[in-house]
Each structure stands twice: as structure tokens, then as C-alpha cells.
Amino acid sequence: MSFRDMMLLKKFSTVLFFVLLIAACTENKIKQDDKAKYELLLRENDSLKKLLNTQDSLKKALKPITVNKQALRTGKHPITLQWISWDKPGYVKVIPIANSWYLISGTQNNENGDYLKIAGKIRRLSVKELEFEGRIETLVSSINKGKPCIKEGKQTFYGKGNRKYFRLQNMTSCEGGMVVDYIDIYPGTSSL
């Protein structure tokens, strides 16, 4: 082996040594980073366990919140469809039946023959939410080619924010597109 080959081998060996040293240090750093991440996850897990235990203790200490079955009361309540009028509401009657359900039925009409009809059962799910099962029919001469729009089955009325009424959440009109129906039930003199 020539002197030149030995020098080249020595340089190669030196470069190889530094490459292996850097790789070992990097691998060690990665292992340290993984260990640090693992320890952080363990601490977060312990914190979450403590939080959940605290929440469980609070849940046991507090009485369960239930919806007052009498929160929805018998009576006459205004109802409106914005296409007919907000100023001249129709009315629904609410009559208790069983298991926190109430019968609800009523109408809103105008002089053009437009109408809103509602019939079914309703109950309060929360302070802001009512569940309805039944049929809602609207007819507005200028919408849906003057044909009735019928919504049947389960529906939700919701009192968003500070509103003093409950709005039907299935607002899409049978005409579709950008046409929406705002069907609102107001507490009126009785308390919904």
C-alpha cells in the first residue's frame, strides 16, 4: 500500500468516525427527545386523571339536573311564520298528556289564504330546546308555487341566545334554495 493510499484511508477513516459519532449523538438526542415527550405525556395523563376524578367528585356532590316536567305548561301560545305575519300571530293550544309530553295544535292565517298549521306532541328537552313530533304544514301563495309545504316527524325548536321564543330548526322551505321559513312559538301568557 502506498503512502498516498494510507493517507486516503486515514482521511476516510476519520470521516467515517465523525459520521458514526454524529449518528450516535443524533440517535442519543432522538432517544432523549422521545423520553422527554414520553414523560410530558405521562404528566399530562396524570393531570387529566386528576381533573376527571375532580369532575366525578363534583358530579356525585351535585344533584343531577333534570328538566322540570311541569316546565311546559298548558295554555295558549302565539305562533308565527314570517311570511304570514309577525304582528298578527296565530295560536297553539298546549295540553299535557303523559311522560312530559304535551299535545300541541294550532294555526296562523292571513287574508290571502296563507296558513301555518301545526299538530302533534311536544316536550321540553332543556331550557332552550323543545322536541316536537308531528306535522307542520305551511302554504304561502308566493312560495313553492303556492303548494303546501309539509314537514313530518321529529323536529327541534330552539331558543337561541336571549330570544324569548323557540324557532323551528328545520328552516329549509320546500321551495329550497335560499328560502327559509321562520316558525316561532312564543311563551305568551303561559310558560313554555
mmCIF file with all atom_site columns, C-alpha atoms in Angstrom, residues 9-163:
data_model
loop_
_atom_site.group_PDB
_atom_site.id
_atom_site.type_symbol
_atom_site.label_atom_id
_atom_site.label_alt_id
_atom_site.label_comp_id
_atom_site.label_asym_id
_atom_site.label_entity_id
_atom_site.label_seq_id
_atom_site.pdbx_PDB_ins_code
_atom_site.Cartn_x
_atom_site.Cartn_y
_atom_site.Cartn_z
_atom_site.occupancy
_atom_site.B_iso_or_equiv
_atom_site.pdbx_formal_charge
_atom_site.auth_seq_id
_atom_site.auth_comp_id
_atom_site.auth_asym_id
_atom_site.auth_atom_id
_atom_site.pdbx_PDB_model_num
ATOM 1   C CA . LEU A 1 9   ? -7.551   5.513  4.102  1.00 0.00 ? 9   LEU A CA 1
ATOM 2   C CA . LYS A 1 10  ? -6.747   7.619  7.187  1.00 0.00 ? 10  LYS A CA 1
ATOM 3   C CA . LYS A 1 11  ? -8.926   10.504 5.901  1.00 0.00 ? 11  LYS A CA 1
ATOM 4   C CA . PHE A 1 12  ? -11.689  8.091  5.041  1.00 0.00 ? 12  PHE A CA 1
ATOM 5   C CA . SER A 1 13  ? -11.446  6.513  8.493  1.00 0.00 ? 13  SER A CA 1
ATOM 6   C CA . THR A 1 14  ? -11.542  9.937  10.133 1.00 0.00 ? 14  THR A CA 1
ATOM 7   C CA . VAL A 1 15  ? -14.606  10.975 8.114  1.00 0.00 ? 15  VAL A CA 1
ATOM 8   C CA . LEU A 1 16  ? -16.272  7.646  8.848  1.00 0.00 ? 16  LEU A CA 1
ATOM 9   C CA . PHE A 1 17  ? -15.505  8.075  12.570 1.00 0.00 ? 17  PHE A CA 1
ATOM 10  C CA . PHE A 1 18  ? -17.109  11.541 12.640 1.00 0.00 ? 18  PHE A CA 1
ATOM 11  C CA . VAL A 1 19  ? -20.134  10.362 10.652 1.00 0.00 ? 19  VAL A CA 1
ATOM 12  C CA . LEU A 1 20  ? -20.658  7.496  13.110 1.00 0.00 ? 20  LEU A CA 1
ATOM 13  C CA . LEU A 1 21  ? -20.108  9.856  16.050 1.00 0.00 ? 21  LEU A CA 1
ATOM 14  C CA . ILE A 1 22  ? -22.667  12.332 14.712 1.00 0.00 ? 22  ILE A CA 1
ATOM 15  C CA . ALA A 1 23  ? -25.133  9.495  14.041 1.00 0.00 ? 23  ALA A CA 1
ATOM 16  C CA . ALA A 1 24  ? -24.690  8.150  17.563 1.00 0.00 ? 24  ALA A CA 1
ATOM 17  C CA . CYS A 1 25  ? -25.164  11.599 19.077 1.00 0.00 ? 25  CYS A CA 1
ATOM 18  C CA . THR A 1 26  ? -28.219  12.254 16.928 1.00 0.00 ? 26  THR A CA 1
ATOM 19  C CA . GLU A 1 27  ? -29.703  8.872  17.859 1.00 0.00 ? 27  GLU A CA 1
ATOM 20  C CA . ASN A 1 28  ? -28.996  9.586  21.525 1.00 0.00 ? 28  ASN A CA 1
ATOM 21  C CA . LYS A 1 29  ? -30.642  13.036 21.151 1.00 0.00 ? 29  LYS A CA 1
ATOM 22  C CA . ILE A 1 30  ? -33.675  11.450 19.459 1.00 0.00 ? 30  ILE A CA 1
ATOM 23  C CA . LYS A 1 31  ? -33.939  8.953  22.292 1.00 0.00 ? 31  LYS A CA 1
ATOM 24  C CA . GLN A 1 32  ? -33.676  11.795 24.813 1.00 0.00 ? 32  GLN A CA 1
ATOM 25  C CA . ASP A 1 33  ? -36.356  13.783 22.911 1.00 0.00 ? 33  ASP A CA 1
ATOM 26  C CA . ASP A 1 34  ? -38.599  10.707 22.840 1.00 0.00 ? 34  ASP A CA 1
ATOM 27  C CA . LYS A 1 35  ? -38.032  10.192 26.538 1.00 0.00 ? 35  LYS A CA 1
ATOM 28  C CA . ALA A 1 36  ? -38.868  13.854 27.246 1.00 0.00 ? 36  ALA A CA 1
ATOM 29  C CA . LYS A 1 37  ? -42.041  13.594 25.120 1.00 0.00 ? 37  LYS A CA 1
ATOM 30  C CA . TYR A 1 38  ? -42.996  10.375 26.902 1.00 0.00 ? 38  TYR A CA 1
ATOM 31  C CA . GLU A 1 39  ? -42.513  11.981 30.314 1.00 0.00 ? 39  GLU A CA 1
ATOM 32  C CA . LEU A 1 40  ? -44.557  15.010 29.221 1.00 0.00 ? 40  LEU A CA 1
ATOM 33  C CA . LEU A 1 41  ? -47.368  12.710 28.057 1.00 0.00 ? 41  LEU A CA 1
ATOM 34  C CA . LEU A 1 42  ? -47.278  10.870 31.387 1.00 0.00 ? 42  LEU A CA 1
ATOM 35  C CA . ARG A 1 43  ? -47.557  14.170 33.290 1.00 0.00 ? 43  ARG A CA 1
ATOM 36  C CA . GLU A 1 44  ? -50.449  15.304 31.055 1.00 0.00 ? 44  GLU A CA 1
ATOM 37  C CA . ASN A 1 45  ? -52.145  11.934 31.520 1.00 0.00 ? 45  ASN A CA 1
ATOM 38  C CA . ASP A 1 46  ? -51.808  12.242 35.306 1.00 0.00 ? 46  ASP A CA 1
ATOM 39  C CA . SER A 1 47  ? -53.229  15.777 35.158 1.00 0.00 ? 47  SER A CA 1
ATOM 40  C CA . LEU A 1 48  ? -56.183  14.577 33.095 1.00 0.00 ? 48  LEU A CA 1
ATOM 41  C CA . LYS A 1 49  ? -56.828  11.733 35.538 1.00 0.00 ? 49  LYS A CA 1
ATOM 42  C CA . LYS A 1 50  ? -56.865  14.217 38.430 1.00 0.00 ? 50  LYS A CA 1
ATOM 43  C CA . LEU A 1 51  ? -59.220  16.511 36.509 1.00 0.00 ? 51  LEU A CA 1
ATOM 44  C CA . LEU A 1 52  ? -61.564  13.642 35.676 1.00 0.00 ? 52  LEU A CA 1
ATOM 45  C CA . ASN A 1 53  ? -61.538  12.460 39.278 1.00 0.00 ? 53  ASN A CA 1
ATOM 46  C CA . THR A 1 54  ? -62.371  16.003 40.403 1.00 0.00 ? 54  THR A CA 1
ATOM 47  C CA . GLN A 1 55  ? -65.214  16.195 37.879 1.00 0.00 ? 55  GLN A CA 1
ATOM 48  C CA . ASP A 1 56  ? -66.533  12.806 39.018 1.00 0.00 ? 56  ASP A CA 1
ATOM 49  C CA . SER A 1 57  ? -66.467  14.037 42.617 1.00 0.00 ? 57  SER A CA 1
ATOM 50  C CA . LEU A 1 58  ? -68.330  17.188 41.619 1.00 0.00 ? 58  LEU A CA 1
ATOM 51  C CA . LYS A 1 59  ? -70.918  15.189 39.693 1.00 0.00 ? 59  LYS A CA 1
ATOM 52  C CA . LYS A 1 60  ? -71.533  12.995 42.731 1.00 0.00 ? 60  LYS A CA 1
ATOM 53  C CA . ALA A 1 61  ? -71.740  16.018 45.027 1.00 0.00 ? 61  ALA A CA 1
ATOM 54  C CA . LEU A 1 62  ? -74.234  17.874 42.843 1.00 0.00 ? 62  LEU A CA 1
ATOM 55  C CA . LYS A 1 63  ? -77.775  16.723 42.349 1.00 0.00 ? 63  LYS A CA 1
ATOM 56  C CA . PRO A 1 64  ? -78.421  15.575 38.803 1.00 0.00 ? 64  PRO A CA 1
ATOM 57  C CA . ILE A 1 65  ? -80.071  18.279 36.742 1.00 0.00 ? 65  ILE A CA 1
ATOM 58  C CA . THR A 1 66  ? -83.426  17.186 35.401 1.00 0.00 ? 66  THR A CA 1
ATOM 59  C CA . VAL A 1 67  ? -85.928  19.014 33.295 1.00 0.00 ? 67  VAL A CA 1
ATOM 60  C CA . ASN A 1 68  ? -88.959  20.003 35.317 1.00 0.00 ? 68  ASN A CA 1
ATOM 61  C CA . LYS A 1 69  ? -91.872  18.044 33.891 1.00 0.00 ? 69  LYS A CA 1
ATOM 62  C CA . GLN A 1 70  ? -94.162  20.988 34.600 1.00 0.00 ? 70  GLN A CA 1
ATOM 63  C CA . ALA A 1 71  ? -91.833  23.436 32.781 1.00 0.00 ? 71  ALA A CA 1
ATOM 64  C CA . LEU A 1 72  ? -94.040  23.172 29.716 1.00 0.00 ? 72  LEU A CA 1
ATOM 65  C CA . ARG A 1 73  ? -97.488  24.336 30.727 1.00 0.00 ? 73  ARG A CA 1
ATOM 66  C CA . THR A 1 74  ? -100.976 24.076 29.476 1.00 0.00 ? 74  THR A CA 1
ATOM 67  C CA . GLY A 1 75  ? -102.202 27.145 27.701 1.00 0.00 ? 75  GLY A CA 1
ATOM 68  C CA . LYS A 1 76  ? -102.450 29.265 24.614 1.00 0.00 ? 76  LYS A CA 1
ATOM 69  C CA . HIS A 1 77  ? -99.200  30.348 22.969 1.00 0.00 ? 77  HIS A CA 1
ATOM 70  C CA . PRO A 1 78  ? -98.592  32.651 19.967 1.00 0.00 ? 78  PRO A CA 1
ATOM 71  C CA . ILE A 1 79  ? -97.057  31.082 16.854 1.00 0.00 ? 79  ILE A CA 1
ATOM 72  C CA . THR A 1 80  ? -95.804  32.841 13.728 1.00 0.00 ? 80  THR A CA 1
ATOM 73  C CA . LEU A 1 81  ? -94.476  32.183 10.259 1.00 0.00 ? 81  LEU A CA 1
ATOM 74  C CA . GLN A 1 82  ? -92.650  35.274 8.992  1.00 0.00 ? 82  GLN A CA 1
ATOM 75  C CA . TRP A 1 83  ? -94.255  35.022 5.524  1.00 0.00 ? 83  TRP A CA 1
ATOM 76  C CA . ILE A 1 84  ? -97.703  35.416 7.085  1.00 0.00 ? 84  ILE A CA 1
ATOM 77  C CA . SER A 1 85  ? -97.008  37.957 9.841  1.00 0.00 ? 85  SER A CA 1
ATOM 78  C CA . TRP A 1 86  ? -95.034  38.559 12.984 1.00 0.00 ? 86  TRP A CA 1
ATOM 79  C CA . ASP A 1 87  ? -97.516  41.263 14.029 1.00 0.00 ? 87  ASP A CA 1
ATOM 80  C CA . LYS A 1 88  ? -100.647 39.104 13.788 1.00 0.00 ? 88  LYS A CA 1
ATOM 81  C CA . PRO A 1 89  ? -99.739  35.751 15.306 1.00 0.00 ? 89  PRO A CA 1
ATOM 82  C CA . GLY A 1 90  ? -101.769 32.599 15.274 1.00 0.00 ? 90  GLY A CA 1
ATOM 83  C CA . TYR A 1 91  ? -102.126 30.492 18.401 1.00 0.00 ? 91  TYR A CA 1
ATOM 84  C CA . VAL A 1 92  ? -101.417 26.964 19.546 1.00 0.00 ? 92  VAL A CA 1
ATOM 85  C CA . LYS A 1 93  ? -103.013 25.117 22.435 1.00 0.00 ? 93  LYS A CA 1
ATOM 86  C CA . VAL A 1 94  ? -100.750 23.047 24.661 1.00 0.00 ? 94  VAL A CA 1
ATOM 87  C CA . ILE A 1 95  ? -102.374 20.242 26.678 1.00 0.00 ? 95  ILE A CA 1
ATOM 88  C CA . PRO A 1 96  ? -100.448 17.784 28.906 1.00 0.00 ? 96  PRO A CA 1
ATOM 89  C CA . ILE A 1 97  ? -100.639 14.083 28.104 1.00 0.00 ? 97  ILE A CA 1
ATOM 90  C CA . ALA A 1 98  ? -98.008  11.789 29.691 1.00 0.00 ? 98  ALA A CA 1
ATOM 91  C CA . ASN A 1 99  ? -94.286  11.359 30.326 1.00 0.00 ? 99  ASN A CA 1
ATOM 92  C CA . SER A 1 100 ? -93.564  15.104 29.992 1.00 0.00 ? 100 SER A CA 1
ATOM 93  C CA . TRP A 1 101 ? -95.259  15.224 26.577 1.00 0.00 ? 101 TRP A CA 1
ATOM 94  C CA . TYR A 1 102 ? -97.943  17.746 25.635 1.00 0.00 ? 102 TYR A CA 1
ATOM 95  C CA . LEU A 1 103 ? -100.354 17.834 22.736 1.00 0.00 ? 103 LEU A CA 1
ATOM 96  C CA . ILE A 1 104 ? -99.897  20.918 20.588 1.00 0.00 ? 104 ILE A CA 1
ATOM 97  C CA . SER A 1 105 ? -102.146 22.151 17.812 1.00 0.00 ? 105 SER A CA 1
ATOM 98  C CA . GLY A 1 106 ? -102.930 25.466 16.219 1.00 0.00 ? 106 GLY A CA 1
ATOM 99  C CA . THR A 1 107 ? -102.839 27.710 13.176 1.00 0.00 ? 107 THR A CA 1
ATOM 100 C CA . GLN A 1 108 ? -101.903 31.109 11.810 1.00 0.00 ? 108 GLN A CA 1
ATOM 101 C CA . ASN A 1 109 ? -103.779 32.525 8.812  1.00 0.00 ? 109 ASN A CA 1
ATOM 102 C CA . ASN A 1 110 ? -103.920 35.712 6.786  1.00 0.00 ? 110 ASN A CA 1
ATOM 103 C CA . GLU A 1 111 ? -106.471 37.292 4.459  1.00 0.00 ? 111 GLU A CA 1
ATOM 104 C CA . ASN A 1 112 ? -104.653 35.919 1.355  1.00 0.00 ? 112 ASN A CA 1
ATOM 105 C CA . GLY A 1 113 ? -105.346 32.312 2.352  1.00 0.00 ? 113 GLY A CA 1
ATOM 106 C CA . ASP A 1 114 ? -101.792 31.693 3.512  1.00 0.00 ? 114 ASP A CA 1
ATOM 107 C CA . TYR A 1 115 ? -101.558 29.495 6.587  1.00 0.00 ? 115 TYR A CA 1
ATOM 108 C CA . LEU A 1 116 ? -99.418  27.650 9.104  1.00 0.00 ? 116 LEU A CA 1
ATOM 109 C CA . LYS A 1 117 ? -100.829 24.524 10.767 1.00 0.00 ? 117 LYS A CA 1
ATOM 110 C CA . ILE A 1 118 ? -99.146  22.511 13.495 1.00 0.00 ? 118 ILE A CA 1
ATOM 111 C CA . ALA A 1 119 ? -100.362 19.325 15.188 1.00 0.00 ? 119 ALA A CA 1
ATOM 112 C CA . GLY A 1 120 ? -98.507  16.768 17.258 1.00 0.00 ? 120 GLY A CA 1
ATOM 113 C CA . LYS A 1 121 ? -96.810  16.414 20.598 1.00 0.00 ? 121 LYS A CA 1
ATOM 114 C CA . ILE A 1 122 ? -94.078  18.486 22.171 1.00 0.00 ? 122 ILE A CA 1
ATOM 115 C CA . ARG A 1 123 ? -91.844  18.368 25.237 1.00 0.00 ? 123 ARG A CA 1
ATOM 116 C CA . ARG A 1 124 ? -89.061  20.398 26.755 1.00 0.00 ? 124 ARG A CA 1
ATOM 117 C CA . LEU A 1 125 ? -85.584  18.888 26.476 1.00 0.00 ? 125 LEU A CA 1
ATOM 118 C CA . SER A 1 126 ? -83.807  21.812 28.146 1.00 0.00 ? 126 SER A CA 1
ATOM 119 C CA . VAL A 1 127 ? -84.337  25.461 28.997 1.00 0.00 ? 127 VAL A CA 1
ATOM 120 C CA . LYS A 1 128 ? -83.648  26.338 25.350 1.00 0.00 ? 128 LYS A CA 1
ATOM 121 C CA . GLU A 1 129 ? -84.828  23.257 23.461 1.00 0.00 ? 129 GLU A CA 1
ATOM 122 C CA . LEU A 1 130 ? -88.190  21.700 22.622 1.00 0.00 ? 130 LEU A CA 1
ATOM 123 C CA . GLU A 1 131 ? -88.717  18.371 20.862 1.00 0.00 ? 131 GLU A CA 1
ATOM 124 C CA . PHE A 1 132 ? -91.717  18.117 18.539 1.00 0.00 ? 132 PHE A CA 1
ATOM 125 C CA . GLU A 1 133 ? -93.186  15.060 16.829 1.00 0.00 ? 133 GLU A CA 1
ATOM 126 C CA . GLY A 1 134 ? -95.989  15.528 14.380 1.00 0.00 ? 134 GLY A CA 1
ATOM 127 C CA . ARG A 1 135 ? -96.887  17.552 11.306 1.00 0.00 ? 135 ARG A CA 1
ATOM 128 C CA . ILE A 1 136 ? -96.234  21.154 10.329 1.00 0.00 ? 136 ILE A CA 1
ATOM 129 C CA . GLU A 1 137 ? -97.902  22.418 7.175  1.00 0.00 ? 137 GLU A CA 1
ATOM 130 C CA . THR A 1 138 ? -97.434  25.833 5.586  1.00 0.00 ? 138 THR A CA 1
ATOM 131 C CA . LEU A 1 139 ? -98.916  27.375 2.496  1.00 0.00 ? 139 LEU A CA 1
ATOM 132 C CA . VAL A 1 140 ? -97.721  30.733 1.212  1.00 0.00 ? 140 VAL A CA 1
ATOM 133 C CA . SER A 1 141 ? -99.036  31.734 -2.219 1.00 0.00 ? 141 SER A CA 1
ATOM 134 C CA . SER A 1 142 ? -95.741  33.375 -3.264 1.00 0.00 ? 142 SER A CA 1
ATOM 135 C CA . ILE A 1 143 ? -93.536  30.418 -2.239 1.00 0.00 ? 143 ILE A CA 1
ATOM 136 C CA . ASN A 1 144 ? -93.239  26.837 -3.512 1.00 0.00 ? 144 ASN A CA 1
ATOM 137 C CA . LYS A 1 145 ? -95.562  27.689 -6.452 1.00 0.00 ? 145 LYS A CA 1
ATOM 138 C CA . GLY A 1 146 ? -98.403  28.163 -3.953 1.00 0.00 ? 146 GLY A CA 1
ATOM 139 C CA . LYS A 1 147 ? -98.309  24.488 -2.931 1.00 0.00 ? 147 LYS A CA 1
ATOM 140 C CA . PRO A 1 148 ? -98.341  23.312 0.706  1.00 0.00 ? 148 PRO A CA 1
ATOM 141 C CA . CYS A 1 149 ? -95.028  22.559 2.395  1.00 0.00 ? 149 CYS A CA 1
ATOM 142 C CA . ILE A 1 150 ? -95.265  19.647 4.831  1.00 0.00 ? 150 ILE A CA 1
ATOM 143 C CA . LYS A 1 151 ? -92.706  18.695 7.462  1.00 0.00 ? 151 LYS A CA 1
ATOM 144 C CA . GLU A 1 152 ? -93.429  15.500 9.383  1.00 0.00 ? 152 GLU A CA 1
ATOM 145 C CA . GLY A 1 153 ? -91.676  13.559 12.104 1.00 0.00 ? 153 GLY A CA 1
ATOM 146 C CA . LYS A 1 154 ? -89.258  14.715 14.774 1.00 0.00 ? 154 LYS A CA 1
ATOM 147 C CA . GLN A 1 155 ? -88.350  18.387 14.771 1.00 0.00 ? 155 GLN A CA 1
ATOM 148 C CA . THR A 1 156 ? -86.487  20.655 17.179 1.00 0.00 ? 156 THR A CA 1
ATOM 149 C CA . PHE A 1 157 ? -87.461  24.141 18.317 1.00 0.00 ? 157 PHE A CA 1
ATOM 150 C CA . TYR A 1 158 ? -84.605  26.095 19.850 1.00 0.00 ? 158 TYR A CA 1
ATOM 151 C CA . GLY A 1 159 ? -84.432  29.373 21.794 1.00 0.00 ? 159 GLY A CA 1
ATOM 152 C CA . LYS A 1 160 ? -81.074  30.819 20.761 1.00 0.00 ? 160 LYS A CA 1
ATOM 153 C CA . GLY A 1 161 ? -79.288  33.342 22.990 1.00 0.00 ? 161 GLY A CA 1
ATOM 154 C CA . ASN A 1 162 ? -81.642  35.695 24.806 1.00 0.00 ? 162 ASN A CA 1
ATOM 155 C CA . ARG A 1 163 ? -84.561  35.090 22.460 1.00 0.00 ? 163 ARG A CA 1
#
